[in-house]
PDB file of C-alpha atoms in Angstrom:
ATOM      1  CA  MET A1110      55.782 -22.155  36.748  1.00 75.00           C
ATOM      2  CA  MET A1111      57.302 -22.824  33.352  1.00 80.00           C
ATOM      3  CA  LYS A1112      56.277 -19.364  32.128  1.00 83.00           C
ATOM      4  CA  LEU A1113      58.234 -17.799  34.972  1.00 84.00           C
ATOM      5  CA  MET A1114      61.347 -19.695  33.922  1.00 85.00           C
ATOM      6  CA  LEU A1115      61.059 -18.767  30.223  1.00 86.00           C
ATOM      7  CA  PRO A1116      63.489 -15.792  30.379  1.00 88.00           C
ATOM      8  CA  TYR A1117      66.186 -18.042  31.855  1.00 88.00           C
ATOM      9  CA  PHE A1118      66.230 -20.449  28.919  1.00 88.00           C
ATOM     10  CA  PRO A1119      68.593 -19.800  26.000  1.00 91.00           C
ATOM     11  CA  SER A1120      66.991 -17.505  23.429  1.00 90.00           C
ATOM     12  CA  SER A1121      67.094 -20.208  20.770  1.00 92.00           C
ATOM     13  CA  TYR A1122      64.693 -22.361  22.870  1.00 90.00           C
ATOM     14  CA  ARG A1123      62.297 -19.664  24.078  1.00 91.00           C
ATOM     15  CA  GLY A1124      60.106 -19.496  20.972  1.00 92.00           C
ATOM     16  CA  MET A1125      59.450 -23.229  20.812  1.00 93.00           C
ATOM     17  CA  LEU A1126      59.001 -23.451  24.596  1.00 93.00           C
ATOM     18  CA  ALA A1127      56.469 -20.585  24.518  1.00 93.00           C
ATOM     19  CA  VAL A1128      54.482 -22.397  21.801  1.00 94.00           C
ATOM     20  CA  TYR A1129      54.604 -25.624  23.847  1.00 94.00           C
ATOM     21  CA  LEU A1130      53.336 -23.814  26.969  1.00 93.00           C
ATOM     22  CA  LYS A1131      50.445 -22.258  25.027  1.00 94.00           C
ATOM     23  CA  PHE A1132      49.580 -25.679  23.642  1.00 95.00           C
ATOM     24  CA  MET A1133      49.500 -27.110  27.189  1.00 93.00           C
ATOM     25  CA  GLU A1134      47.198 -24.258  28.276  1.00 92.00           C
ATOM     26  CA  PHE A1135      44.927 -24.977  25.325  1.00 93.00           C
ATOM     27  CA  GLN A1136      44.797 -28.683  26.219  1.00 90.00           C
ATOM     28  CA  ASN A1137      43.866 -27.827  29.803  1.00 85.00           C
ATOM     29  CA  THR A1138      41.126 -25.505  28.560  1.00 85.00           C
ATOM     30  CA  LEU A1139      39.734 -28.245  26.314  1.00 86.00           C
ATOM     31  CA  ARG A1140      39.773 -30.707  29.213  1.00 82.00           C
ATOM     32  CA  LEU A1141      37.947 -28.209  31.395  1.00 79.00           C
ATOM     33  CA  PHE A1142      35.147 -27.576  28.910  1.00 79.00           C
ATOM     34  CA  ASN A1143      34.854 -31.173  27.749  1.00 80.00           C
ATOM     35  CA  GLY A1144      34.658 -32.449  31.306  1.00 70.00           C
ATOM     36  CA  SER A1145      37.287 -35.150  30.684  1.00 65.00           C
ATOM     37  CA  ASP A1146      38.716 -34.744  34.175  1.00 63.00           C
ATOM     38  CA  GLY A1147      35.368 -35.457  35.846  1.00 65.00           C
ATOM     39  CA  ARG A1148      34.532 -31.838  36.573  1.00 65.00           C
ATOM     40  CA  SER A1149      32.184 -29.576  34.709  1.00 64.00           C
ATOM     41  CA  PRO A1150      33.062 -25.967  33.850  1.00 60.00           C
ATOM     42  CA  SER A1151      30.468 -24.767  36.330  1.00 63.00           C
ATOM     43  CA  ASP A1152      32.433 -26.505  39.122  1.00 62.00           C
ATOM     44  CA  VAL A1153      35.510 -24.439  38.314  1.00 59.00           C
ATOM     45  CA  ILE A1154      34.133 -21.211  36.840  1.00 63.00           C
ATOM     46  CA  LYS A1155      31.527 -19.753  39.161  1.00 66.00           C
ATOM     47  CA  SER A1156      28.713 -17.796  37.577  1.00 69.00           C
ATOM     48  CA  ARG A1157      27.362 -14.653  39.150  1.00 72.00           C
ATOM     49  CA  ASP A1158      23.970 -13.101  39.016  1.00 75.00           C
ATOM     50  CA  ILE A1159      24.235  -9.772  37.258  1.00 74.00           C
ATOM     51  CA  HIS A1160      21.488  -7.288  38.011  1.00 75.00           C
ATOM     52  CA  SER A1161      23.054  -4.207  36.450  1.00 76.00           C
ATOM     53  CA  PRO A1162      26.145  -3.020  34.578  1.00 75.00           C
ATOM     54  CA  ALA A1163      27.405  -1.729  37.919  1.00 75.00           C
ATOM     55  CA  ASP A1164      27.728  -5.353  39.101  1.00 79.00           C
ATOM     56  CA  ILE A1165      30.146  -6.079  36.259  1.00 80.00           C
ATOM     57  CA  LEU A1166      32.133  -2.925  36.962  1.00 77.00           C
ATOM     58  CA  GLU A1167      32.287  -3.772  40.655  1.00 80.00           C
ATOM     59  CA  ASP A1168      33.797  -7.170  39.795  1.00 80.00           C
ATOM     60  CA  LEU A1169      36.423  -5.474  37.603  1.00 81.00           C
ATOM     61  CA  ARG A1170      37.321  -2.880  40.257  1.00 81.00           C
ATOM     62  CA  PRO A1171      40.181  -4.887  41.882  1.00 82.00           C
ATOM     63  CA  PHE A1172      41.992  -4.984  38.529  1.00 83.00           C
ATOM     64  CA  MET A1173      41.914  -1.212  37.922  1.00 83.00           C
ATOM     65  CA  ASN A1174      44.883   1.073  38.413  1.00 85.00           C
ATOM     66  CA  PRO A1175      44.541   3.600  41.271  1.00 85.00           C
ATOM     67  CA  ALA A1176      43.613   6.574  39.057  1.00 83.00           C
ATOM     68  CA  ASP A1177      40.851   4.637  37.287  1.00 84.00           C
ATOM     69  CA  MET A1178      39.669   3.242  40.609  1.00 85.00           C
ATOM     70  CA  GLU A1179      39.283   6.765  42.012  1.00 85.00           C
ATOM     71  CA  SER A1180      37.271   7.915  38.982  1.00 84.00           C
ATOM     72  CA  PHE A1181      35.206   4.749  39.164  1.00 83.00           C
ATOM     73  CA  ASP A1182      34.450   5.307  42.857  1.00 85.00           C
ATOM     74  CA  MET A1183      33.343   8.888  42.205  1.00 85.00           C
ATOM     75  CA  MET A1184      31.124   7.751  39.342  1.00 82.00           C
ATOM     76  CA  MET A1185      29.569   4.962  41.441  1.00 82.00           C
ATOM     77  CA  ASN A1186      28.953   7.319  44.361  1.00 83.00           C
ATOM     78  CA  THR A1187      27.251   9.796  42.035  1.00 81.00           C
ATOM     79  CA  MET A1188      25.120   7.065  40.489  1.00 77.00           C
ATOM     80  CA  ASN A1189      24.123   5.807  43.939  1.00 78.00           C
ATOM     81  CA  MET A1190      23.222   9.310  45.058  1.00 78.00           C
ATOM     82  CA  MET A1191      21.178   9.948  41.911  1.00 75.00           C
ATOM     83  CA  SER A1192      19.332   6.641  42.206  1.00 72.00           C
ATOM     84  CA  GLY A1193      18.162   7.676  45.661  1.00 70.00           C
ATOM     85  CA  MET A1194      16.830  10.986  44.396  1.00 69.00           C
ATOM     86  CA  ASN A1195      13.463  11.587  42.856  1.00 62.00           C
ATOM     87  CA  MET A1196      13.967  13.956  39.929  1.00 58.00           C
ATOM     88  CA  SER A1197      10.487  15.382  40.386  1.00 56.00           C
ATOM     89  CA  ASP A1198      11.788  16.826  43.666  1.00 57.00           C
ATOM     90  CA  PHE A1199      13.770  19.345  41.627  1.00 55.00           C
ATOM     91  CA  SER A1200      10.741  20.801  39.888  1.00 56.00           C
ATOM     92  CA  GLY A1201      10.067  23.221  42.726  1.00 55.00           C
ATOM     93  CA  SER A1202      12.194  26.212  43.595  1.00 53.00           C
ATOM     94  CA  GLY A1203      12.841  25.051  47.171  1.00 55.00           C
ATOM     95  CA  ASN A1204      15.470  22.472  46.225  1.00 61.00           C
ATOM     96  CA  SER A1205      17.953  24.710  44.430  1.00 70.00           C
ATOM     97  CA  GLU A1206      20.634  23.846  47.026  1.00 76.00           C
ATOM     98  CA  GLU A1207      20.355  20.137  46.189  1.00 76.00           C
ATOM     99  CA  MET A1208      20.534  20.871  42.464  1.00 73.00           C
ATOM    100  CA  SER A1209      23.564  23.115  43.004  1.00 77.00           C
ATOM    101  CA  GLU A1210      25.285  20.413  45.057  1.00 82.00           C
ATOM    102  CA  MET A1211      24.654  17.818  42.354  1.00 79.00           C
ATOM    103  CA  MET A1212      26.035  20.149  39.675  1.00 78.00           C
ATOM    104  CA  ASN A1213      29.166  20.743  41.780  1.00 80.00           C
ATOM    105  CA  ILE A1214      29.703  16.985  42.060  1.00 83.00           C
ATOM    106  CA  PHE A1215      29.447  16.555  38.292  1.00 77.00           C
ATOM    107  CA  ASP A1216      31.779  19.514  37.771  1.00 76.00           C
ATOM    108  CA  ASN A1217      34.359  17.937  40.107  1.00 79.00           C
ATOM    109  CA  ILE A1218      34.104  14.626  38.271  1.00 79.00           C
ATOM    110  CA  LEU A1219      34.698  16.317  34.929  1.00 74.00           C
ATOM    111  CA  LYS A1220      37.632  18.332  36.304  1.00 74.00           C
ATOM    112  CA  GLY A1221      39.130  15.140  37.725  1.00 70.00           C
ATOM    113  CA  LYS A1222      38.856  13.441  34.326  1.00 57.00           C
ATOM    114  CA  LYS A1223      40.542  16.379  32.560  1.00 51.00           C
ATOM    115  CA  ASP A1224      43.363  16.487  35.130  1.00 50.00           C
ATOM    116  CA  ASN A1225      44.053  12.755  34.726  1.00 49.00           C
ATOM    117  CA  GLU A1226      44.072  12.830  30.910  1.00 49.00           C
TER     118      GLU A1226
END
């Protein structure tokens, strides 16, 4: 709450008030990790089981801007599609349509990246 009010204080007080607020945050962090308030860090900060890098990216997804989120979704969809495929299926000549489709997807992803940059 105090951080929100910082711009409304006279400029001569803002620097010292900002330092004071950071100090209060630091004290709260120390209390959290030292357990001086009766709680342990694991009570407040929930751990997650991570089975792949995709799990971490999925947790970060809500904090992405819309353009990055769209690229991320395309990448995740491609990875999911590829994980369901058996690459030995492409060794024969009968699956050229599937290979062509996969190449088109990658081409679209690369074009999307170039357009956004």
